[in-house]
XYZ file of C-alpha atoms in Angstrom:
565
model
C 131.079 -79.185 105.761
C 129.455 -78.153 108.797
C 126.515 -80.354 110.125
C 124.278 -77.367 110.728
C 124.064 -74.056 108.436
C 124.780 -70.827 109.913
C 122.988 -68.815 107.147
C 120.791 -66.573 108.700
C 116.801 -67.210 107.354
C 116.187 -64.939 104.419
C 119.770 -63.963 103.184
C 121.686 -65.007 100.508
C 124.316 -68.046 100.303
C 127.549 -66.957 101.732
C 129.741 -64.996 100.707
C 126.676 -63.100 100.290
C 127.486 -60.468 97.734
C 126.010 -57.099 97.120
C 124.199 -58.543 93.937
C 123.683 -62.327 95.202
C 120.288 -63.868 93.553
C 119.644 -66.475 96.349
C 118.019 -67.198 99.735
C 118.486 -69.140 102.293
C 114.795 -70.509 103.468
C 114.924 -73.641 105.517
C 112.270 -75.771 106.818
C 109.728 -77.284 105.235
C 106.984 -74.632 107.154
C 108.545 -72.086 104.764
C 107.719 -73.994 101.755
C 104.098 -74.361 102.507
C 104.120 -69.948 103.429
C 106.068 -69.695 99.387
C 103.133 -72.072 98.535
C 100.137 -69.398 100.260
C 102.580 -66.628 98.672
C 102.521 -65.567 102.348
C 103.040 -61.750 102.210
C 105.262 -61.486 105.350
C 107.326 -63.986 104.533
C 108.648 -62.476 101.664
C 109.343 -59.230 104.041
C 111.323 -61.574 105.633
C 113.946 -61.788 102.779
C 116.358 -60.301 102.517
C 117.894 -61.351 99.103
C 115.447 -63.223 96.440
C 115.526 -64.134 93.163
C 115.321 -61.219 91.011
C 112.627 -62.087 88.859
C 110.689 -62.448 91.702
C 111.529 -60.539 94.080
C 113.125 -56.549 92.501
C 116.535 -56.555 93.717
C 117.436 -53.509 96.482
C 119.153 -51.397 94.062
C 116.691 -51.890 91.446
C 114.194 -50.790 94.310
C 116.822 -47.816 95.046
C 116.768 -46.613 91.560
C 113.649 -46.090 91.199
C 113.290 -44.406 94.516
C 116.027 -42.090 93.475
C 113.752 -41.033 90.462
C 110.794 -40.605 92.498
C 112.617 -38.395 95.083
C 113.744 -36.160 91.933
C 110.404 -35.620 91.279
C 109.198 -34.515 94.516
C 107.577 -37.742 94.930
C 106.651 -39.038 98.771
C 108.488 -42.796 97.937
C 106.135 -45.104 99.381
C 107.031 -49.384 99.765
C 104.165 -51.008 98.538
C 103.136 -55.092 98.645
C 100.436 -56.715 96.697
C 98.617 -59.607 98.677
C 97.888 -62.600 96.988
C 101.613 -62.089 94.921
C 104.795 -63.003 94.699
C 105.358 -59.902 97.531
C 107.765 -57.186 96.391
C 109.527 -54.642 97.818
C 108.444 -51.664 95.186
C 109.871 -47.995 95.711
C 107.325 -46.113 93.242
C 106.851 -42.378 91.116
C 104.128 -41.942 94.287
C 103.221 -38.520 92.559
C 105.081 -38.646 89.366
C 101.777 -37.353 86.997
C 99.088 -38.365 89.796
C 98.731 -39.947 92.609
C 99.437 -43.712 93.109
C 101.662 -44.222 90.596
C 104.403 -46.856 89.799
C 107.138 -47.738 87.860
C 109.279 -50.734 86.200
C 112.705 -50.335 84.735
C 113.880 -51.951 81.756
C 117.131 -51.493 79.462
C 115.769 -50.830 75.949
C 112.766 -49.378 74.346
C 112.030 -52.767 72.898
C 111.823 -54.140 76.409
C 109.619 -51.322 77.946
C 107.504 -51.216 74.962
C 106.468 -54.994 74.996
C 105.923 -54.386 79.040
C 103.106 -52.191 77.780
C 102.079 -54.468 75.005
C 101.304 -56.901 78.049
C 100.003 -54.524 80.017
C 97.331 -53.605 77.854
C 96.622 -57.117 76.564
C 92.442 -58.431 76.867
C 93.684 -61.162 77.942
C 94.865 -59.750 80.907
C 91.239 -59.418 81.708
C 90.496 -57.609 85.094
C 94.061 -56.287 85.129
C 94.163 -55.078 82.220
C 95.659 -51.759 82.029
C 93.978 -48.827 80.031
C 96.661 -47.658 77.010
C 95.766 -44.153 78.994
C 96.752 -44.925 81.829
C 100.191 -46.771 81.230
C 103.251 -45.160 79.863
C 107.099 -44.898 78.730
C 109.371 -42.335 79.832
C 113.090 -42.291 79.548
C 115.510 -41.049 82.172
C 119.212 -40.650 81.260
C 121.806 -41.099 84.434
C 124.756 -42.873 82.582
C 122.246 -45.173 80.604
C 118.855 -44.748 79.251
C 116.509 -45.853 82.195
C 113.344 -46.932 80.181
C 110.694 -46.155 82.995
C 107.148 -47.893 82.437
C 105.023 -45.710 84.540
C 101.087 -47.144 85.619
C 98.493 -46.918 88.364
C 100.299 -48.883 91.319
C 96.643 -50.694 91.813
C 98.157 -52.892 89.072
C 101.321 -53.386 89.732
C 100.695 -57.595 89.973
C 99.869 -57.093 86.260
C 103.102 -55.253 85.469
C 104.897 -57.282 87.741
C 103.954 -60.488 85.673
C 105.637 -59.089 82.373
C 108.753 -58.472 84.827
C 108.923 -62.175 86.424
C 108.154 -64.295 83.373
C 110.027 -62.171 80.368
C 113.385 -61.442 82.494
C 113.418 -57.976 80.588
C 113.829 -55.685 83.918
C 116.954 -53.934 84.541
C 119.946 -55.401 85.910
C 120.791 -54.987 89.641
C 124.636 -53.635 88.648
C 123.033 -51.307 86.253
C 120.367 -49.858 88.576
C 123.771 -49.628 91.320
C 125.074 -47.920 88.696
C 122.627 -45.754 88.114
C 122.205 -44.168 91.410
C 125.948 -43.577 91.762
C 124.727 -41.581 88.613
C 122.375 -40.139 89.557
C 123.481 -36.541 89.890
C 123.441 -36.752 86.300
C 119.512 -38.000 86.346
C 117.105 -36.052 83.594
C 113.931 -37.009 81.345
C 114.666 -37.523 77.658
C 113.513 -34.811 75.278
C 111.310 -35.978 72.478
C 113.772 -35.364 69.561
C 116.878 -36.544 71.476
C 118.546 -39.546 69.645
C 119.505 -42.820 71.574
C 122.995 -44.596 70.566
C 122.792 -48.661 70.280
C 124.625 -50.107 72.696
C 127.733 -52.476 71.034
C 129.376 -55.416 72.357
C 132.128 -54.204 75.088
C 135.421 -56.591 75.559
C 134.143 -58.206 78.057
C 131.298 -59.425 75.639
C 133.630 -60.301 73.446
C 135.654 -62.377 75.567
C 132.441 -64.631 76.600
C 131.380 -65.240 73.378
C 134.762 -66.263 72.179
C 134.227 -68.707 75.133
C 130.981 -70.403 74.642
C 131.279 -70.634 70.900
C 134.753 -72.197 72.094
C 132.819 -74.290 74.743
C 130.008 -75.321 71.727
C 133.016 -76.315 69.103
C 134.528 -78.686 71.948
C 134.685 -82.211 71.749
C 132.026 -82.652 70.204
C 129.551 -85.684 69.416
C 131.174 -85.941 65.547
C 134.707 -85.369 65.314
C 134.871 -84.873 61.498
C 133.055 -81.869 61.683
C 134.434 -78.955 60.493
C 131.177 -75.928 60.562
C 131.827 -74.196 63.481
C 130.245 -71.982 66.095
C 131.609 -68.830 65.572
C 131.506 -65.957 68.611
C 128.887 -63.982 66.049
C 126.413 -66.552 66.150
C 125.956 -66.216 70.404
C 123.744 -63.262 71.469
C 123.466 -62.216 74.733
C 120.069 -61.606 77.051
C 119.782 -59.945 80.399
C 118.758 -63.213 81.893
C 117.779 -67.190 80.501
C 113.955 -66.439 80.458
C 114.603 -63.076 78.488
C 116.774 -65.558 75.954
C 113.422 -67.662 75.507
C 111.659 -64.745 75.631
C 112.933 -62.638 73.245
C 113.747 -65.345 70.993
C 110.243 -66.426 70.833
C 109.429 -62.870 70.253
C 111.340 -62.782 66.977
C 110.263 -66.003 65.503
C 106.295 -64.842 66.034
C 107.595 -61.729 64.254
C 108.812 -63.665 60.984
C 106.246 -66.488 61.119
C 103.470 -65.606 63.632
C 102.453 -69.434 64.254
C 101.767 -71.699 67.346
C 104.570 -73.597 69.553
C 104.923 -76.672 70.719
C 106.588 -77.194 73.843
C 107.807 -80.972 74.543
C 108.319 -81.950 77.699
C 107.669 -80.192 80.908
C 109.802 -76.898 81.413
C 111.046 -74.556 83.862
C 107.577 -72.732 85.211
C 107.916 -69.381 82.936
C 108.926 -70.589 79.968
C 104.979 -72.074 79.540
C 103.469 -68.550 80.476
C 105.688 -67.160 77.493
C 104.667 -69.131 74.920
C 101.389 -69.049 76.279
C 101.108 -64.967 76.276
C 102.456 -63.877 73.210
C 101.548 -64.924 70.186
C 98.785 -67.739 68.670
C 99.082 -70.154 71.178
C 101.545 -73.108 72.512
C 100.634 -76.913 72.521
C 101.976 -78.654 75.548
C 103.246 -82.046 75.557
C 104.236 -82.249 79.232
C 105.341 -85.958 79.609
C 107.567 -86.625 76.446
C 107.377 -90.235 76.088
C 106.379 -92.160 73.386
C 102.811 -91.755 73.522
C 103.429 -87.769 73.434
C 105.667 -88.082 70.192
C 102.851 -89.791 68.724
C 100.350 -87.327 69.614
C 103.158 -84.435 68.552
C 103.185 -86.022 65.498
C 99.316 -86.019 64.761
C 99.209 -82.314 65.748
C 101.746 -81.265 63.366
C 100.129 -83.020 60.815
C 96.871 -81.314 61.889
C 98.205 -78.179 61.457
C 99.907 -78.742 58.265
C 96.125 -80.038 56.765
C 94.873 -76.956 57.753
C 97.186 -74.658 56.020
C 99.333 -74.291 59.170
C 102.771 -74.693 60.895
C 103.884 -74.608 64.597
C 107.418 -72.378 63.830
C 109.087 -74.235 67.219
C 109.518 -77.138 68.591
C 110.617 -76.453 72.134
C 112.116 -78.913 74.323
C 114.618 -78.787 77.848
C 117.520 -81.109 77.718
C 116.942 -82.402 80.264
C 113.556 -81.489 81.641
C 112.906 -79.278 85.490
C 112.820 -80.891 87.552
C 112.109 -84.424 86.832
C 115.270 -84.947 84.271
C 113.022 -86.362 81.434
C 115.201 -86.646 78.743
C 113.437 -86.010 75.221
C 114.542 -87.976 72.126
C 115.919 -85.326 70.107
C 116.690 -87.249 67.414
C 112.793 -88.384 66.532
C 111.828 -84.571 67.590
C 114.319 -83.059 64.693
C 112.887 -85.540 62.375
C 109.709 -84.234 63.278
C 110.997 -80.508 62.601
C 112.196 -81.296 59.139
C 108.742 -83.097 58.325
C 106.673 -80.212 59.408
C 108.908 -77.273 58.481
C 109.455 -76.409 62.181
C 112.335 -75.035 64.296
C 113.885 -77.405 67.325
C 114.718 -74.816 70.163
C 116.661 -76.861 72.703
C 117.269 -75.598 76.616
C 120.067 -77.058 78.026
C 121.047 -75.273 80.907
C 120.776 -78.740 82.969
C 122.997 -80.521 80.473
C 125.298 -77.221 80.472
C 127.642 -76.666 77.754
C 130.769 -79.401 79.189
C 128.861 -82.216 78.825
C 125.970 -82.227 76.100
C 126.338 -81.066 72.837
C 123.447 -80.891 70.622
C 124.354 -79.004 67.877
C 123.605 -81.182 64.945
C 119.822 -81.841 66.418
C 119.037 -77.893 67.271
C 117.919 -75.137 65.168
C 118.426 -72.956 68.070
C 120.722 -73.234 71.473
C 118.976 -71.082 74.413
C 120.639 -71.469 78.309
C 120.316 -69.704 81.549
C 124.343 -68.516 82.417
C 122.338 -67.349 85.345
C 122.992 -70.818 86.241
C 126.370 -73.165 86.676
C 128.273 -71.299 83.764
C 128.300 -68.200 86.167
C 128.103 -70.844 88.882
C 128.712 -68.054 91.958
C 124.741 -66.765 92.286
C 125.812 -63.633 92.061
C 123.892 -62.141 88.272
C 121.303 -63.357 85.638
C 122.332 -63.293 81.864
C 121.153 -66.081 79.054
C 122.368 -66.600 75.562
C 120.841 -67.617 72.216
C 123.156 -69.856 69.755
C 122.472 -70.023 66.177
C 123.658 -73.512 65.609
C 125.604 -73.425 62.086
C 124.840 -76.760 61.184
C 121.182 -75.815 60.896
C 119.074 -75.613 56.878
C 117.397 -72.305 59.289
C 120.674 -71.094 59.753
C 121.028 -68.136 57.217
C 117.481 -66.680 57.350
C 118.124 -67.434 61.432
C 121.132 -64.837 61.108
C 119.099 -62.412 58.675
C 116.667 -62.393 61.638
C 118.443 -62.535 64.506
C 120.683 -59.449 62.958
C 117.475 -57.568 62.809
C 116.367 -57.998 65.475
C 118.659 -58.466 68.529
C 119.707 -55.638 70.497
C 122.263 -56.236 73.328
C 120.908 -55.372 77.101
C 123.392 -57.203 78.770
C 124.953 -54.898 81.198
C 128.847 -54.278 80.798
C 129.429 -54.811 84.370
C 127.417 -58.158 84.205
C 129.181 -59.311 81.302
C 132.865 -58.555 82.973
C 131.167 -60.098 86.064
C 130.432 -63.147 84.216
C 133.866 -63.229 82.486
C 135.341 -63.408 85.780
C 132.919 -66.185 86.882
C 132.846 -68.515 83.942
C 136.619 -69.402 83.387
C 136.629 -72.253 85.972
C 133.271 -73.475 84.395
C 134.772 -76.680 83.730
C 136.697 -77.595 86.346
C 133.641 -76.804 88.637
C 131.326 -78.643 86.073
C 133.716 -81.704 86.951
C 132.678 -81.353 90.460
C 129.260 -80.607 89.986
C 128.921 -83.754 87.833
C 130.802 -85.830 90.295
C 128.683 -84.808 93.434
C 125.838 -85.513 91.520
C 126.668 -88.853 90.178
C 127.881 -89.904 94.301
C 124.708 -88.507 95.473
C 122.350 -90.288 93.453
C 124.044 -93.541 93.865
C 123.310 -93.477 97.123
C 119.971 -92.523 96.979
C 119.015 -94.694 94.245
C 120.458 -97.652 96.567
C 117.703 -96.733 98.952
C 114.807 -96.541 96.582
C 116.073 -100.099 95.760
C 115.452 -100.764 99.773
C 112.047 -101.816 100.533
C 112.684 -100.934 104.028
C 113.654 -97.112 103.101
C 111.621 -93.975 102.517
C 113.087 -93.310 99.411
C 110.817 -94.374 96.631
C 112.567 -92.636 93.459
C 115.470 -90.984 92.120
C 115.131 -88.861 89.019
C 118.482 -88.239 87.132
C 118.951 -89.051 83.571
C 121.423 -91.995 84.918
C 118.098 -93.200 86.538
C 115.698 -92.512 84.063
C 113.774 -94.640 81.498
C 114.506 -92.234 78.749
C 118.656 -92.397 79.822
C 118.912 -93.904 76.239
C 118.028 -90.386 74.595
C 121.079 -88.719 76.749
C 124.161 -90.554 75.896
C 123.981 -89.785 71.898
C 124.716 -86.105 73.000
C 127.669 -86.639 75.390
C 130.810 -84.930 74.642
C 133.996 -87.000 73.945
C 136.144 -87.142 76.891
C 139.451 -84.851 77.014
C 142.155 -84.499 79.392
C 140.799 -80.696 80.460
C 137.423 -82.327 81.120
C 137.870 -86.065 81.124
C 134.114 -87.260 82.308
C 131.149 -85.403 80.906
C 128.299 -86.053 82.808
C 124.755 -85.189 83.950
C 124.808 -81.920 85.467
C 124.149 -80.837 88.882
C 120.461 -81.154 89.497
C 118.062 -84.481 90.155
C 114.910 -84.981 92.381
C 114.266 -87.291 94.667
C 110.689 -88.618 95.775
C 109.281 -90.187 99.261
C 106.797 -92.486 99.849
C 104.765 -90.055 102.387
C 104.667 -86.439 103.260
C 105.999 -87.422 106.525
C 109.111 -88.825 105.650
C 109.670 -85.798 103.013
C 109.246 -83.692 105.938
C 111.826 -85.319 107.984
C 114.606 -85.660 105.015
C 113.859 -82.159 104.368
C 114.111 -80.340 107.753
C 117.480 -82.614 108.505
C 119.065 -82.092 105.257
C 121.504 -79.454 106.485
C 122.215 -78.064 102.974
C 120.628 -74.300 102.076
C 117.063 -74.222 101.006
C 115.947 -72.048 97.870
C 115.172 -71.521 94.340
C 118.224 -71.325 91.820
C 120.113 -74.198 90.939
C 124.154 -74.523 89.417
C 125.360 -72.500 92.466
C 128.618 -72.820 94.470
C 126.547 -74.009 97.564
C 123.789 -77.224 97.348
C 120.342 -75.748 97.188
C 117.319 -77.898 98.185
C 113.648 -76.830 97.330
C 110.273 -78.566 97.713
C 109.804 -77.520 94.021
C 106.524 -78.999 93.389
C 104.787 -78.012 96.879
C 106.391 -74.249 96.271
C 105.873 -73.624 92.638
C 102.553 -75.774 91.841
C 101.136 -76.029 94.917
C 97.751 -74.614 94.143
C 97.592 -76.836 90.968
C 98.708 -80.211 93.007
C 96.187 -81.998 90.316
C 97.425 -80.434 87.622
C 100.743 -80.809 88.168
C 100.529 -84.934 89.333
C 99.606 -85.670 84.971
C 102.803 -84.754 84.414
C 104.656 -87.018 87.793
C 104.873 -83.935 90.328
C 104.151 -84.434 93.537
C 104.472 -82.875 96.633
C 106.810 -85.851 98.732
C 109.486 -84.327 95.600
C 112.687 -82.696 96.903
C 114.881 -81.234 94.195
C 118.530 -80.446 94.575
C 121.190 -78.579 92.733
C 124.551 -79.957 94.344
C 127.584 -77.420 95.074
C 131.226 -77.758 95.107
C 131.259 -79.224 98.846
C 133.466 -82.139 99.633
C 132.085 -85.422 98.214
C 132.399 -87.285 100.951
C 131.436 -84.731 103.135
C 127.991 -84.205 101.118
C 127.331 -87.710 101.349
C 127.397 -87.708 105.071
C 124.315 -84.932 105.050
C 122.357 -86.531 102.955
C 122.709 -90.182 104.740
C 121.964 -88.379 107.873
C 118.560 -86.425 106.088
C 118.268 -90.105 104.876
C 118.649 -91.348 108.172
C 115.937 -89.268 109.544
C 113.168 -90.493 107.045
C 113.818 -93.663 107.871
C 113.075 -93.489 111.151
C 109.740 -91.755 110.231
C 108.872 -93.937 107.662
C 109.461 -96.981 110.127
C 107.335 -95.013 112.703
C 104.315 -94.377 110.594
C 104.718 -98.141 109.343
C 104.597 -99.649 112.769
């Protein structure tokens, strides 16, 4: 592994595919510009996250449809957002128009829904001045079309729900597009069905859920019928949230501090979301008094949400106490575990409902978004769960992501196994600093190195000679004693710098600086802080790994021993 990366600033992790989902942002001057939301920084990328950032083909898509239309295509950037590169209907039924794509009706439809809410408050969009209009290439393009003065508000549906288009559809689509043409009124849509390669990954991760599991006696199994697919993990919390408020319409809880978006879902749809953000013992016991609030009023929460572990700060919840709590109150327990991952936790006997990002290391090559929702069959919810989930669900993951994905996930475990490993080396050596009174390392955060590591090891799966040591997963923090010295580790840790985490590559980020920064006060209730580094590891040499971070280490050090004398 080469000391110094050759990435160029603002592209994607090498190999750099057409539909990569990463950047490549180094130094810790660029996480303080992500902080400000810095306009012309994000004109310097040139590959983002999606849900962030619209992809270049989802861009092109929509600039194909405006140009059918006679439309001037205009590239537009909103100051004081996440900046995006937006090709828009410039003259599609006025002037200064835009436009987001999504994949179904459902998705567009609940765009609008947001769109229009009150609570949007000054952006709120007038219901007469928002629409839906479908354009058929070799897909139905459900087109939400609005005045581009509010595209931040539209754009907030797009980054928090995960409903938008694909970036393999939208390529797609313009390869298409001689074919391009608006929906009639009384034409009839088909409903997309599962394609082979959909089949294949669900025969996989029910196969992956059934695996050495936790109780070997049990015989219910996961069965490829009970996964359903989403166009990306937030959509899978998303949507799945969306269908509980439609059979029970009650509050959330969410345990546990989460991955930034999944708070603004539960938040925005429905009658509201209780947030336990530290899940320790003191937030059971005030979990516990709120569900027996609500049940003295007449009420239920319908979910008990929890990560497994938490982002970014590996909190591990105690499942076990929060599904007692469940079947006391009459409540679901939705469990994320995309930082657990499928090869080493299993947690079907505690959940109600399995949600995961395989945007993440079951795709492990940043290269597409999808999610999946698992009914777990061991669950008393599990038959009105399929009743519901039946009506509901309608498949918008993109053929060519799923066969993408097919492709990607069958060496999930053998790069789990190295992802675990590089990990587990990693934070040994780190932790042996925080243990150093003369380092700059103050604390490691890992589930091996957590207080609540107790909660973790119920759920690991039984070792097996195809994937002999489940572990921890490939993500863990690690804190400094002063902004200097998190400066220093940062700008000499010669790994690629970016959001997304499960990836080939190691990512670093200054996750609470970039993602709360504005909120510092906030954010420090729940143990962020801004000397935080978080890192997803890669499949790099061990050894090899280990030398970059001692050297980042190295270079800390000497601050902190600077500063100190």
């Amino acid at each position: 592994m080469s000391v110094e990366i050759q990435t160029p600033f603002g592209t994607a992790l090498p190999p750099a595919p057409r539909h990569a989902i990463t950047v490549h942002a180094p130094a810790w001057k660029t996480m303080i510009r992500f902080k400000d939301r810095d306009p012309e920084l994000f004109k310097e990328f040139k590959s983002m996250y999606p849900r962030f950032v619209l992809h270049k083909d989802v861009n092109e898509v929509s600039k194909f449809q405006a140009r059918v239309h006679g439309a001037d295509a205009r590239l537009l950037t909103q100051d004081g957002q996440l900046t995006q590169r937006i090709i828009t209907f410039a003259n599609l039924d006025a002037e200064g128009q835009g436009c987001y794509i999504f994949p179904s009706i459902q998705a567009a439809a609940d765009c609008v829904e947001f769109a229009t809410s009150p609570a949007r408050k000054e952006g709120t969009i007038s219901r007469d001045k928002i629409s839906v209009r479908i354009f058929m290439t070799h897909v139905p393009l459900h087109t939400v079309v609005f005045p581009v003065e509010l595209t931040a508000t539209v754009h907030g549906f797009w980054l928090n729900a995960g409903t938008g288009i694909s970036s393999r559809l939208a390529e797609d689509s313009v390869e298409h597009a001689d074919s391009l043409r608006e929906l009639q009124p009384d034409e009839q849509l088909t409903t997309p069905t599962d394609s082979e390669a959909h089949s294949v990954i669900k025969e996989r991760i029910a196969g992956l859920l059934n695996r050495a599991g936790t109780d070997s006696t049990r015989t219910v199994k996961v069965a490829p019928g009970d996964v359903y697919f989403f166009t990306t993990g937030m959509s899978a919390i998303y949507w799945v949230h969306r269908y509980l408020l439609k059979k029970y319409n009650s509050p959330s809880v969410l345990f546990g501090f989460s991955f930034h978006s999944t708070i603004h879902v539960l938040e925005d749809y429905g009658p509201g979301v209780e947030f336990f953000g530290l899940a320790d013992e003191s937030d059971l016991a005030k979990l516990e008094k709120h569900l027996s609030s609500q049940r003295e009023q007449g009420k239920r929460v319908q979910a008990i949400w929890a990560e497994f572990p938490s982002n970014p700060l590996l909190n591990v919840p105690d499942l076990h106490r929060l599904r007692q709590l469940a079947d006391e109150h009459d409540a679901l327990l939705i469990i994320d575990e995309t930082i657990g991952s499928f090869a080493n936790i299993d947690v079907l006997s505690v959940a109600d409902i399995i949600v995961t990002s395989l945007t993440k290391s079951f795709s492990g090559y940043a290269d597409l978004m999808a999610g999946s929702a698992v009914l777990s069959p061991l669950s008393a919810h599990y038959s009105e769960l399929k009743t519901l989930f039946e009506s509901e669900h309608h498949n918008d993951f993109y053929v060519r992501d799923a066969e993408q994905l097919v492709h990607n996930s069958q060496d999930y475990l053998a790069r789990s196994a190295i992802l675990n490993n590089n990990a587990a080396s990693i934070v040994s050596f780190l932790q042996s600093k925080a243990l150093d009174p003369s380092s700059s390392v103050a604390q490691i955060f890992y589930p091996t190195t957590n207080p609540t590591h107790k909660n973790y090891t119920p759920f690991l799966r039984q070792p097996t000679p195809d994937f002999p040591s489940p572990g921890y997963g490939c993500l863990f923090s690690v804190e400094f004693n002063d902004m200097p010295s998190t400066i220093a580790f940062y700008d000499n840790l010669h790994i690629h710098k970016g959001p997304h985490l499960g990836a080939h590559l190691s990512l670093g980020l200054g996750y609470t600086l970039g993602i709360y920064g504005n909120e510092l006060d906030w954010a420090g209730k729940f143990n962020l802080r801004p000397t935080q580094v978080r890192i997803s590891v890669g499949l790099e040499d061990t050894q090899e790994l280990l030398g970059v971070f001692k050297r980042a280490v190295k270079a800390a050090d000497l601050e902190w021993k600077e500063l100190r004398n």
